[in-house]
CSV table of C-alpha atoms in Angstrom, one decimal:
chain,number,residue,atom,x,y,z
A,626,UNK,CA,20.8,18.5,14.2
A,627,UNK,CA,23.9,17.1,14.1
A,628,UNK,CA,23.6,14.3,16.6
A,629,UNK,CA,20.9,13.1,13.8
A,630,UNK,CA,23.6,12.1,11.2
A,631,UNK,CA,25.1,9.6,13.0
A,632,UNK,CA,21.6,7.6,12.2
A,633,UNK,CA,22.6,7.5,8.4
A,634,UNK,CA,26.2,6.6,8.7
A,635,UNK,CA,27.4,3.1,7.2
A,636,UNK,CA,26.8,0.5,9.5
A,637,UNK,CA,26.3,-3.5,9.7
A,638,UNK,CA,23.1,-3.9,8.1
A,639,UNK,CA,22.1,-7.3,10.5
A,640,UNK,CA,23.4,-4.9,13.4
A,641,UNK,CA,21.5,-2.0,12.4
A,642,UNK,CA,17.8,-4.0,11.7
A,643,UNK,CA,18.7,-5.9,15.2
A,644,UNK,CA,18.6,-2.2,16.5
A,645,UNK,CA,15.6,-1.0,14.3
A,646,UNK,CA,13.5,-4.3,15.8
A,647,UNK,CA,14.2,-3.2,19.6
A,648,UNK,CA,13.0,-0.1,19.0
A,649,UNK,CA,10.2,-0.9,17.3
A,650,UNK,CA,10.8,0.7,13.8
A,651,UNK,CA,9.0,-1.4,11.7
A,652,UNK,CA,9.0,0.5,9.0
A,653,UNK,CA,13.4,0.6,9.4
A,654,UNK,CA,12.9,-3.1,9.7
A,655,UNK,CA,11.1,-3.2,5.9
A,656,UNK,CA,13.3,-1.0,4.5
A,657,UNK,CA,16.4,-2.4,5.6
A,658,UNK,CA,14.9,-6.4,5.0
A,659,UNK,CA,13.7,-5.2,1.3
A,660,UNK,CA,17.8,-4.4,0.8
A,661,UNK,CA,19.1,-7.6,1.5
A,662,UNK,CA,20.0,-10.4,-0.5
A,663,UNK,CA,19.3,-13.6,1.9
A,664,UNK,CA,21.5,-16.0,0.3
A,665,UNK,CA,24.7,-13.9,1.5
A,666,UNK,CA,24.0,-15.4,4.7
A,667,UNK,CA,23.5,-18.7,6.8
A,668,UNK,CA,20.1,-20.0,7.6
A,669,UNK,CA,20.1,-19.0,10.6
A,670,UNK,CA,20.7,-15.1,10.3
A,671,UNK,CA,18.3,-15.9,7.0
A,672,UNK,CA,15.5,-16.9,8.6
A,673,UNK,CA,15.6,-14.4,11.3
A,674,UNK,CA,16.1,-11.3,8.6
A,675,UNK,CA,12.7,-13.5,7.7
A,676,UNK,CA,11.1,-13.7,11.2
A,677,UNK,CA,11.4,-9.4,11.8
A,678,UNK,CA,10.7,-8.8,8.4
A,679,UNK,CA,6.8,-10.6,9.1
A,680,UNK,CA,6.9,-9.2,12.5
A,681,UNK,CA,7.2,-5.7,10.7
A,682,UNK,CA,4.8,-5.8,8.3
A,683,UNK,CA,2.1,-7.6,10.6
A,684,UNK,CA,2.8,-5.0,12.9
A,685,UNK,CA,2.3,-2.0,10.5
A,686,UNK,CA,-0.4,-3.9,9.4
A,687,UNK,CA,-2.2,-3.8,12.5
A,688,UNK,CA,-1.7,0.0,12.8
A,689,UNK,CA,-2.8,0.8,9.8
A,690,UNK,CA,-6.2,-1.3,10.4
A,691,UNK,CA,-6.9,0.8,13.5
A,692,UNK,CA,-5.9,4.2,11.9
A,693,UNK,CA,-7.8,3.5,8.7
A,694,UNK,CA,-11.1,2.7,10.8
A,695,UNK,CA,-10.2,6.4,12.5
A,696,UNK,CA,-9.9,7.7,9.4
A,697,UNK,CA,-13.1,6.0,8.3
A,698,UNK,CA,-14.9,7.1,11.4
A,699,UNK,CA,-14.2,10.7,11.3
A,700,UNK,CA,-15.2,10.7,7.5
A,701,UNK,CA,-11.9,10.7,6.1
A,702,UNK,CA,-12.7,8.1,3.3
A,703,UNK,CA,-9.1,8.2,1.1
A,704,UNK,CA,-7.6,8.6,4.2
A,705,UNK,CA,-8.8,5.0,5.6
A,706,UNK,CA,-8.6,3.6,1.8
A,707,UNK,CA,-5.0,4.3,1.7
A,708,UNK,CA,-4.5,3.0,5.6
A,709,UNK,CA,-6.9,-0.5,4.6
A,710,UNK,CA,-4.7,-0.7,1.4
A,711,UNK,CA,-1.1,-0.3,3.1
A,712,UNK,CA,-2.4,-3.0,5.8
A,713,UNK,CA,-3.4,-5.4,2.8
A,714,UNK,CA,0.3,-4.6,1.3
A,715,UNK,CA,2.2,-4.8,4.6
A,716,UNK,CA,0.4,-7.9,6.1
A,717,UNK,CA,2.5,-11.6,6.2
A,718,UNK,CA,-0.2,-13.8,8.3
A,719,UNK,CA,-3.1,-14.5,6.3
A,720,UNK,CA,-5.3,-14.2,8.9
A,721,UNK,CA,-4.4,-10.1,8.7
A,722,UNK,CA,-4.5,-9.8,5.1
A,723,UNK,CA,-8.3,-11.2,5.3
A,724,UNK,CA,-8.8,-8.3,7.8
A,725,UNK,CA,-7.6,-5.7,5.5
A,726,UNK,CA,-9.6,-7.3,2.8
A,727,UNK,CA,-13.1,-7.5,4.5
A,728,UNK,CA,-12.5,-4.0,5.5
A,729,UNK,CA,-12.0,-3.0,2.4
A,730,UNK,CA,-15.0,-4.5,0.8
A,731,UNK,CA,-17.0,-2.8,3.8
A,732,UNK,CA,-15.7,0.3,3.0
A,733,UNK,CA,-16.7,-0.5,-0.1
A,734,UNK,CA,-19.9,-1.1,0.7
A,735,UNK,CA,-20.4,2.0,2.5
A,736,UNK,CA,-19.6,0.5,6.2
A,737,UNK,CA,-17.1,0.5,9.4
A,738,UNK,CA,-15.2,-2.7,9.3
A,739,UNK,CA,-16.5,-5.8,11.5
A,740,UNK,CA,-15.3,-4.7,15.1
A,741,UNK,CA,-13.0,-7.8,15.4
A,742,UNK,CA,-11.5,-7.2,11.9
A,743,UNK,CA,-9.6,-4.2,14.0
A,744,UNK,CA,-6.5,-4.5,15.9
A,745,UNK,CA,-7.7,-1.9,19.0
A,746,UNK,CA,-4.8,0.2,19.9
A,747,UNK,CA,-4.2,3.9,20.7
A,748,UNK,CA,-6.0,6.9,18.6
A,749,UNK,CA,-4.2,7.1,15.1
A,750,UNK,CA,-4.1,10.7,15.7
A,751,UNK,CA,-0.4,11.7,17.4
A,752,UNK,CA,0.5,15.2,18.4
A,753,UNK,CA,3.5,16.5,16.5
A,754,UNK,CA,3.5,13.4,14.1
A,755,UNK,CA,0.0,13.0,12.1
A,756,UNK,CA,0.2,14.7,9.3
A,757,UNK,CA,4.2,15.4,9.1
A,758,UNK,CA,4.9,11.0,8.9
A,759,UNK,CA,4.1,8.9,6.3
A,760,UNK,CA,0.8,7.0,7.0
A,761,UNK,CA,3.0,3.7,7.2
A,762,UNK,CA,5.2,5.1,9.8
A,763,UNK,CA,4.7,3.6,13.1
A,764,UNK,CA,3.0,5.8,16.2
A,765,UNK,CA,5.3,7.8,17.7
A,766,UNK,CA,3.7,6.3,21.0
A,767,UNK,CA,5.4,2.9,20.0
A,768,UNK,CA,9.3,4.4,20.5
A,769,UNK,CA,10.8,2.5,23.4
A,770,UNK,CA,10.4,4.6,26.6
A,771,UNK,CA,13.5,3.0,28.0
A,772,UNK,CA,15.6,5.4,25.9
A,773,UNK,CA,17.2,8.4,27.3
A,774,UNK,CA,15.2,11.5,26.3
A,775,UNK,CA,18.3,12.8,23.1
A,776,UNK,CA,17.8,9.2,21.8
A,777,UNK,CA,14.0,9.1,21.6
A,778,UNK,CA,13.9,12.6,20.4
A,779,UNK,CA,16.3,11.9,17.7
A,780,UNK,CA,13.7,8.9,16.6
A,781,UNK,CA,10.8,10.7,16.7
A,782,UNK,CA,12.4,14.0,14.9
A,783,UNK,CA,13.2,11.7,12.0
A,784,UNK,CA,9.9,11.4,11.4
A,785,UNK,CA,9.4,15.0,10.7
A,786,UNK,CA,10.2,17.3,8.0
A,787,UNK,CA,13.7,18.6,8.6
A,788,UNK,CA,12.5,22.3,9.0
A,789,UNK,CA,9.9,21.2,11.8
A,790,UNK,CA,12.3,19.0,13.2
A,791,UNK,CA,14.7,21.7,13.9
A,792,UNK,CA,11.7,23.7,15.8
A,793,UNK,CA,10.9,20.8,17.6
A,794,UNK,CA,14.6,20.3,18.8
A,795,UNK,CA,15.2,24.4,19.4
A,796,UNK,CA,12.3,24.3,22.0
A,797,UNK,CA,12.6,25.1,25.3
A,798,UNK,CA,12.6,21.9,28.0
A,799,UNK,CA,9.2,22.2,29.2
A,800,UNK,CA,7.5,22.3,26.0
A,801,UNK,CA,10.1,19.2,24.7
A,802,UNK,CA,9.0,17.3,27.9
A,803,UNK,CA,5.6,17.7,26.9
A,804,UNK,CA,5.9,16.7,23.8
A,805,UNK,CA,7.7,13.4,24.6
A,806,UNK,CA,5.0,12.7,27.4
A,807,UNK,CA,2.7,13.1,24.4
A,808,UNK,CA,3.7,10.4,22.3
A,809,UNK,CA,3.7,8.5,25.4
A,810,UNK,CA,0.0,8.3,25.4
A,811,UNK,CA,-0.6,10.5,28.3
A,812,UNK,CA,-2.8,13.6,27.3
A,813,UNK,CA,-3.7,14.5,31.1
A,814,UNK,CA,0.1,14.8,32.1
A,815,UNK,CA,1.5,16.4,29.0
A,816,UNK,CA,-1.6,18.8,29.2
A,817,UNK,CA,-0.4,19.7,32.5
A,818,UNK,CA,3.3,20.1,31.1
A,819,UNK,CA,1.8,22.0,28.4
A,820,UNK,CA,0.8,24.6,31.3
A,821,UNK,CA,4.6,24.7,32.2
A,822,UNK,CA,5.7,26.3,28.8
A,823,UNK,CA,6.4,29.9,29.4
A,824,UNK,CA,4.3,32.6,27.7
A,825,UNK,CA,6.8,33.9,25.6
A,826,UNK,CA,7.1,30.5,24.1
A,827,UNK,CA,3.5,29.8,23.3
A,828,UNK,CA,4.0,30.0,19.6
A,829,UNK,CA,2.3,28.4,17.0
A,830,UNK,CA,4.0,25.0,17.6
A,831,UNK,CA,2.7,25.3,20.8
A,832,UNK,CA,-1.0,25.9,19.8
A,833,UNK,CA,-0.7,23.5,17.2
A,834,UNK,CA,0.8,20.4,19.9
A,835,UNK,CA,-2.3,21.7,22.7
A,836,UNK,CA,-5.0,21.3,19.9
A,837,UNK,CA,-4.1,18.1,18.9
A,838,UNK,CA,-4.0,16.9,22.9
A,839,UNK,CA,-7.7,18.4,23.1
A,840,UNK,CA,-8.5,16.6,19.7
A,841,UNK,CA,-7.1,13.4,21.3
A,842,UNK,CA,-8.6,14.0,24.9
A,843,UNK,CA,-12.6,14.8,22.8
A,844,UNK,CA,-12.2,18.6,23.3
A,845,UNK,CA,-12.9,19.8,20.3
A,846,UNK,CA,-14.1,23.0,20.7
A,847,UNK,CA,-10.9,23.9,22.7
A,848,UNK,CA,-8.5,22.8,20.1
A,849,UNK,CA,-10.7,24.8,17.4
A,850,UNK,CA,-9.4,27.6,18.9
A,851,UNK,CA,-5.7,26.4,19.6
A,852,UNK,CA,-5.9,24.9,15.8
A,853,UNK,CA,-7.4,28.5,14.5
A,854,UNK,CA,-5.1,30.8,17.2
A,855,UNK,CA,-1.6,28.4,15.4
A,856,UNK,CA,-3.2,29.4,12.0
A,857,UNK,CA,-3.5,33.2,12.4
A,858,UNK,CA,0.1,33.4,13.6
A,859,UNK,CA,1.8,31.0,11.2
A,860,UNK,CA,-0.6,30.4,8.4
A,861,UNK,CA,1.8,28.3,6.8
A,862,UNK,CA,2.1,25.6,9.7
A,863,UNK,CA,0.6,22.7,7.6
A,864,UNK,CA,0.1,20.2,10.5
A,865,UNK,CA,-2.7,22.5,12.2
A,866,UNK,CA,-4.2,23.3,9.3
A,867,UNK,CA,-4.9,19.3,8.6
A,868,UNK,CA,-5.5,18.9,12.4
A,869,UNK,CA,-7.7,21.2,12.2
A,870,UNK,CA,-9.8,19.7,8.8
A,871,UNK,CA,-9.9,16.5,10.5
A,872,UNK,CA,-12.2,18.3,13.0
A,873,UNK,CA,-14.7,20.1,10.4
A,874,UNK,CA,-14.8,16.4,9.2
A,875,UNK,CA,-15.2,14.5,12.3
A,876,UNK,CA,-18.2,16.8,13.6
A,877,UNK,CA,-19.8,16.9,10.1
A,878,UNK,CA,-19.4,20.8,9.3
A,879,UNK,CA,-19.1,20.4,5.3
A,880,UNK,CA,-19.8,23.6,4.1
A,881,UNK,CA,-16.6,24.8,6.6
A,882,UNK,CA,-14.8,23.0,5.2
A,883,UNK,CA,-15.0,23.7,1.5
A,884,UNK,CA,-15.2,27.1,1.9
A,885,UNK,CA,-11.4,27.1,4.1
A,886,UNK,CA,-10.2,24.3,1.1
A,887,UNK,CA,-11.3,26.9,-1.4
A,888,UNK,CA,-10.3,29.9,0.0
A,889,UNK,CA,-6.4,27.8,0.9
A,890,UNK,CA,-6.7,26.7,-2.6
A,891,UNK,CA,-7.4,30.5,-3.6
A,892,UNK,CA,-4.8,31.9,-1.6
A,893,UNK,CA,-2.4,29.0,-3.3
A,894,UNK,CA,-1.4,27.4,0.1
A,895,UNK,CA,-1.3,23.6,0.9
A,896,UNK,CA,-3.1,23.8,-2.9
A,897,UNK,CA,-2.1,19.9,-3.7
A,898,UNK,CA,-3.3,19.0,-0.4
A,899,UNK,CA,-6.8,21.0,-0.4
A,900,UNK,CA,-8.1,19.9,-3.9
A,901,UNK,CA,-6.9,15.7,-3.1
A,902,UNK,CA,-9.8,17.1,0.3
A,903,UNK,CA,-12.4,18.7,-1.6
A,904,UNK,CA,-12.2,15.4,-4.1
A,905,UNK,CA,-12.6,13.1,-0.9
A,906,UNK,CA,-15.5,15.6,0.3
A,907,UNK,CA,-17.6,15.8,-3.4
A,908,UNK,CA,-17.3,11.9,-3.7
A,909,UNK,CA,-18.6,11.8,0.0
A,910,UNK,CA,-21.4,13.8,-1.2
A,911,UNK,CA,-22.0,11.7,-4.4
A,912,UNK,CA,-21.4,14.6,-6.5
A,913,UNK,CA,-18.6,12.2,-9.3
A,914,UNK,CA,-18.2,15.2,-11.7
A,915,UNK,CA,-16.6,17.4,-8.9
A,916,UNK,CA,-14.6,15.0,-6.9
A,917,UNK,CA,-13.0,13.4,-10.0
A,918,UNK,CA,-12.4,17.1,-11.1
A,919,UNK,CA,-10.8,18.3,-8.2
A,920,UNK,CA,-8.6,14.5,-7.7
A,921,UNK,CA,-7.0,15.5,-11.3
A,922,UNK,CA,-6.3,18.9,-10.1
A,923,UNK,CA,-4.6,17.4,-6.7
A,924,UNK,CA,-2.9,15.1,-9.0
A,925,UNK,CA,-1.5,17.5,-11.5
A,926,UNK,CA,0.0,19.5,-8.2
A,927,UNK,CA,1.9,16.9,-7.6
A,928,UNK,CA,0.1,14.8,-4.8
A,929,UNK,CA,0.9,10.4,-5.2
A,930,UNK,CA,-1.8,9.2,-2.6
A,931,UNK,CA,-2.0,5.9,-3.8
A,932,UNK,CA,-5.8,6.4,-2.7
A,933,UNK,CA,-6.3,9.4,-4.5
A,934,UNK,CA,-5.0,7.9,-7.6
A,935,UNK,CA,-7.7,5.0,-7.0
A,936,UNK,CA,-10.3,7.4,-6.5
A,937,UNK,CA,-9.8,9.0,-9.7
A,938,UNK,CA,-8.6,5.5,-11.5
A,939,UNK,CA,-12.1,4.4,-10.7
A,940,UNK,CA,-14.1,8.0,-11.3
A,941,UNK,CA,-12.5,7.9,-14.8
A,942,UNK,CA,-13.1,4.2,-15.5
A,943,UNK,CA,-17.0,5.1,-14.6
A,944,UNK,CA,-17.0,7.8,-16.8
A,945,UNK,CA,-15.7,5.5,-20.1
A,946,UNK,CA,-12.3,7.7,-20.1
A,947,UNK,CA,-10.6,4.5,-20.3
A,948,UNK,CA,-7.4,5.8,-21.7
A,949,UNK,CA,-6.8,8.2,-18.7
A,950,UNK,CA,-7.9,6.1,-16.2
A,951,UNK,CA,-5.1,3.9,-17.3
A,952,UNK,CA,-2.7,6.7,-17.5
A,953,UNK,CA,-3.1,7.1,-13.5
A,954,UNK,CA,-2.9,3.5,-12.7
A,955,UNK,CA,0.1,3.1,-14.5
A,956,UNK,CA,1.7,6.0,-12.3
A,957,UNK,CA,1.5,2.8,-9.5
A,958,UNK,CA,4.5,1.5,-8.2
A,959,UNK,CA,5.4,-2.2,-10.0
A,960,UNK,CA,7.2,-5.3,-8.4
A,961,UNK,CA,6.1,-4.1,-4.8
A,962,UNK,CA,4.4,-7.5,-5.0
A,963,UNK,CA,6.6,-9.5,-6.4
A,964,UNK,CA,7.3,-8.1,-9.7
A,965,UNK,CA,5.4,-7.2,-12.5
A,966,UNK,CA,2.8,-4.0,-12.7
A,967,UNK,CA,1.4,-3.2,-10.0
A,968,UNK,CA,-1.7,-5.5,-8.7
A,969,UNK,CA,-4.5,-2.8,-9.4
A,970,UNK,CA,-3.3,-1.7,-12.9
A,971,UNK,CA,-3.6,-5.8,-13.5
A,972,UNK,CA,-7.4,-5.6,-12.1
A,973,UNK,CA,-7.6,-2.9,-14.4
A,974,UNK,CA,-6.9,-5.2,-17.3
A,975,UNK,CA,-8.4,-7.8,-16.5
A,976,UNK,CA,-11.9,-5.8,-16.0
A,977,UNK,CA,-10.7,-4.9,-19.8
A,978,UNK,CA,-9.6,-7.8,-21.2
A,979,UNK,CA,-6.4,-5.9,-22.0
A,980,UNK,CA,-2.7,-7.2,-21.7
A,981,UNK,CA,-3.6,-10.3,-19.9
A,982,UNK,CA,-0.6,-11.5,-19.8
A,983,UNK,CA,1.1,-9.0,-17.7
A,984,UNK,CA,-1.6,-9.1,-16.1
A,985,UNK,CA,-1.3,-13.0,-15.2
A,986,UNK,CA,2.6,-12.2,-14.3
A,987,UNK,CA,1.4,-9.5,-11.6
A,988,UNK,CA,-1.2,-11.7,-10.0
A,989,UNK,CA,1.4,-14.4,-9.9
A,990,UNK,CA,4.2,-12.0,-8.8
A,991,UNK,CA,1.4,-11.2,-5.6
A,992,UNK,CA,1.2,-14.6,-5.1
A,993,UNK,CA,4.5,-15.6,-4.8
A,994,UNK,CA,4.6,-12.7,-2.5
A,995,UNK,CA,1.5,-13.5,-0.1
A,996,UNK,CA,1.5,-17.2,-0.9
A,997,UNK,CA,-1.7,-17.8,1.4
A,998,UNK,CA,-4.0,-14.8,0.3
A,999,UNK,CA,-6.5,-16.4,-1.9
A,1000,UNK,CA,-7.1,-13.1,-3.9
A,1001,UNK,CA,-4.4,-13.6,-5.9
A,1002,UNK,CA,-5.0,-17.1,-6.8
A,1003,UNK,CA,-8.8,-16.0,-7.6
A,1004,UNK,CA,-7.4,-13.4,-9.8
A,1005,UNK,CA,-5.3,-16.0,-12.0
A,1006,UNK,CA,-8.2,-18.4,-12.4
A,1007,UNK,CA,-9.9,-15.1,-14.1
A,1008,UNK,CA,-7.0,-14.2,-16.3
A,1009,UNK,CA,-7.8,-17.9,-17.0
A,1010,UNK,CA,-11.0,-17.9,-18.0
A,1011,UNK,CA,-11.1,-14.8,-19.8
A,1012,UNK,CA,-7.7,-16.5,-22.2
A,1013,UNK,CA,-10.4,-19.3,-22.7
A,1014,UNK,CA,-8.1,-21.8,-20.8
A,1015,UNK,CA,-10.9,-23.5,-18.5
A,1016,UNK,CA,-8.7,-26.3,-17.7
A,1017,UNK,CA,-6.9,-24.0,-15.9
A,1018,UNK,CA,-9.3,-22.1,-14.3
A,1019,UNK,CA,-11.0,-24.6,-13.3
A,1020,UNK,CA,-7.9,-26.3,-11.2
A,1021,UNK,CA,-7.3,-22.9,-9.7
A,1022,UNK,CA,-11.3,-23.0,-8.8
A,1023,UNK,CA,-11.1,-26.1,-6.9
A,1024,UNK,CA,-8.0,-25.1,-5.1
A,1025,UNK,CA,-9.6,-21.9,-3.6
A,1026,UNK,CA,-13.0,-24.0,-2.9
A,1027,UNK,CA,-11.3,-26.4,-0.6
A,1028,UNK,CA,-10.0,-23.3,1.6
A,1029,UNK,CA,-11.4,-22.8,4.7
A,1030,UNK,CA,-12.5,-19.0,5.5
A,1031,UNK,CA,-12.6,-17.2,2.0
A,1032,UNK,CA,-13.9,-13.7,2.8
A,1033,UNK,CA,-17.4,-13.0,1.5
A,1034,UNK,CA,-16.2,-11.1,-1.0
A,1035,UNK,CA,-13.7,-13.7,-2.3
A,1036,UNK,CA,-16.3,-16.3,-2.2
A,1037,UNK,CA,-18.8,-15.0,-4.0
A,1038,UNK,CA,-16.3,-13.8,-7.0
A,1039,UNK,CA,-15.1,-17.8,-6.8
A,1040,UNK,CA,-18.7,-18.7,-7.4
A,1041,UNK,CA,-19.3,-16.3,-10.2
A,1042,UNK,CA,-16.4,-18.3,-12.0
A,1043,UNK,CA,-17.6,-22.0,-11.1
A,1044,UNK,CA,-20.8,-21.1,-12.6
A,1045,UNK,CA,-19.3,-19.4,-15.6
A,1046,UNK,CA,-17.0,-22.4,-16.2
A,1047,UNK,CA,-20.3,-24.3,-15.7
A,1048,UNK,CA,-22.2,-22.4,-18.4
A,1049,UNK,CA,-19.4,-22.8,-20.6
């Protein structure tokens, strides 16, 4: 792994998000944008920094749409929460933000997100990189192609965990061409390379990367056995074991799938991982007592979904456990909006009519941050009204009425105010 280092040493910062942009490493682009103080340069380099740093999150924001409806389609409801929710974070055009939004409210509601509201790309679901990258990582399909095969593997490897990262790079060529024609896109031709991979090196990495082709090319009952075959020899290999729970839940087989949670859970394996899925699979099946039981256990075992701690947050709120439900909220990251708590722990308070003024500095941290989504400016006029200031309120009402486009959602909360202002 020693090439990989040289990713990490000190460099220009301008030079090195110059090089994250043409390869299309969005989330390097963030990261790198999120570090720099802007008035250390000109306006020119400025604005640029300004120009990726939209590109980037509109970008992620777009993949995150798609992979959330995946998620949402094959049943995998915290999943396409915490995809829908990143999207919402990571959008800069409003006309993205409203997309996260209205899906969202239709997950909400119990339905698949308006067809246009989804930016159609490829499958969320990449061999060798699903479960192992961070749900805001971009797909490994959108590394340049252009690059010579030690430079794209040394991208997509940092995606990985460093100990699968190291099987990935000790495997034999065939099986390494494979995999990079993989996250090209091409299931038919890596398939085919698949074939290539001699017998003695059909491990469990290689059952694992064929399953998630057949998942990918509709073959499910082919990667079951792949998925279960990489199981039995390496227990332990995490990414088929989630591969292979995204397939109990995409073909409906519930009762499968809490019995291998359990018995994982039992056997103290993936443990954090298995309960955060059997709280997702109880709150599917309405059963509240269970799922909010087994989302504290996932919790307590160390797992920071920012889904899972919404799930729970709300569970808890339902059940009048105020106190705790707070507790979790407050485990939210602060000032990723623009500074104070973090935007959900504020609609916490305000639903409370707690600490409304931190509450007012978070919504107007968002806005500041997403100066042209009107959720922010509809949560102020409410921190508003509920101080008694209707003067207020009612200025920030009349502002949000003459937008054009509110989502539903939006508009109907914005009426609910007018006619409490009204009343009062």
């Amino acid at each position: 792994m020693s090439f990989l280092k040289k990713m990490f040493g000190k460099q220009d910062p301008i030079d090195e998000m110059r090089q994250c942009h043409a390869r299309q490493d969005w989330v390097g682009v963030l990261n790198i944008a999120g570090q720099l103080d802007r008035s250390a340069f000109d306006e020119t380099t400025a604005a640029g920094i300004t120009d990726w740093e939209n590109q980037a999150g509109d970008s992620l924001a777009a993949m995150n749409l798609e992979e959330g409806s995946w998620a949402q389609k094959s049943g995998n409801l915290l999943r396409a929460r915490e995809d829908y929710q990143l999207a919402l974070e990571q959008a800069r055009s409003g006309q993205l933000r409203e997309r996260a939004e209205q899906a969202l409210a239709a997950l909400d509601r119990g339905e698949l997100p308006p067809e246009e509201t989804v930016i159609k790309q490829s499958p969320a679901l990449h061999a060798g990189c699903n479960s192992c990258a961070p749900a805001a990582e971009p797909s490994a399909g959108d590394v340049g192609t252009g690059l010579d095969e030690e430079t794209r593997m040394e991208l997509l490897l940092a995606t990985l965990s460093p100990d699968l990262a190291e099987r990935y790079l000790a495997a034999g060529t065939e099986f390494r061409q494979a995999w990079l024609t993989a996250q090209d896109g091409d299931e038919r031709l890596a398939l085919e390379l698949l074939e290539k991979v001699p017998a003695a090196e059909r491990n469990a990495l290689f059952l694992f990367e064929r399953g998630a082709l057949m998942i990918r090319s509709g073959q499910n009952k082919k990667a079951l056995q792949d998925l279960r075959a990489a199981l039995t020899t390496e227990p332990d290999l995490f990414p088929a074991y989630d591969a292979l729970t995204e397939i109990l839940v995409a073909e409906g087989r519930s009762d499968e799938l809490q019995k291998s949670l359990k018995q994982n859970i039992a056997e103290e394996r993936f443990v954090g991982y298995c309960w955060a899925r059997l709280a997702e699979l109880h709150a599917q099946r309405g059963a509240l007592e269970p799922a909010l039981a087994a989302g504290l256990e996932a919790i307590d075992e160390g797992i920071a979904d920012p889904g899972l701690i919404m799930l729970c947050s709300q569970l808890l709120e339902r059940a009048e456990r105020f106190a705790e439900a707070e507790a979790l909220l407050m485990r939210m990251p602060g000032g990723g909006c623009g500074g104070g708590v973090h935007p959900m722990l504020a609609e916490y308070w305000l639903r409370r009519r707690q600490n409304l003024d931190k509450a007012l500095e978070s919504f107007k941290g968002a806005m500041r941050q997403e100066t042209d989504n009107p959720r922010w400016l509809l949560r102020i006029a409410q921190v508003y009204l509920a101080k008694g200031w209707k003067k207020e309120a009612s200025a920030q009402v009349e502002r949000l009425m003459k937008q054009g486009g509110l989502p539903e959602e939006i508009q109907a909360e914005v009426r609910s105010v007018a006619d409490q202002l009204q009343q009062g």
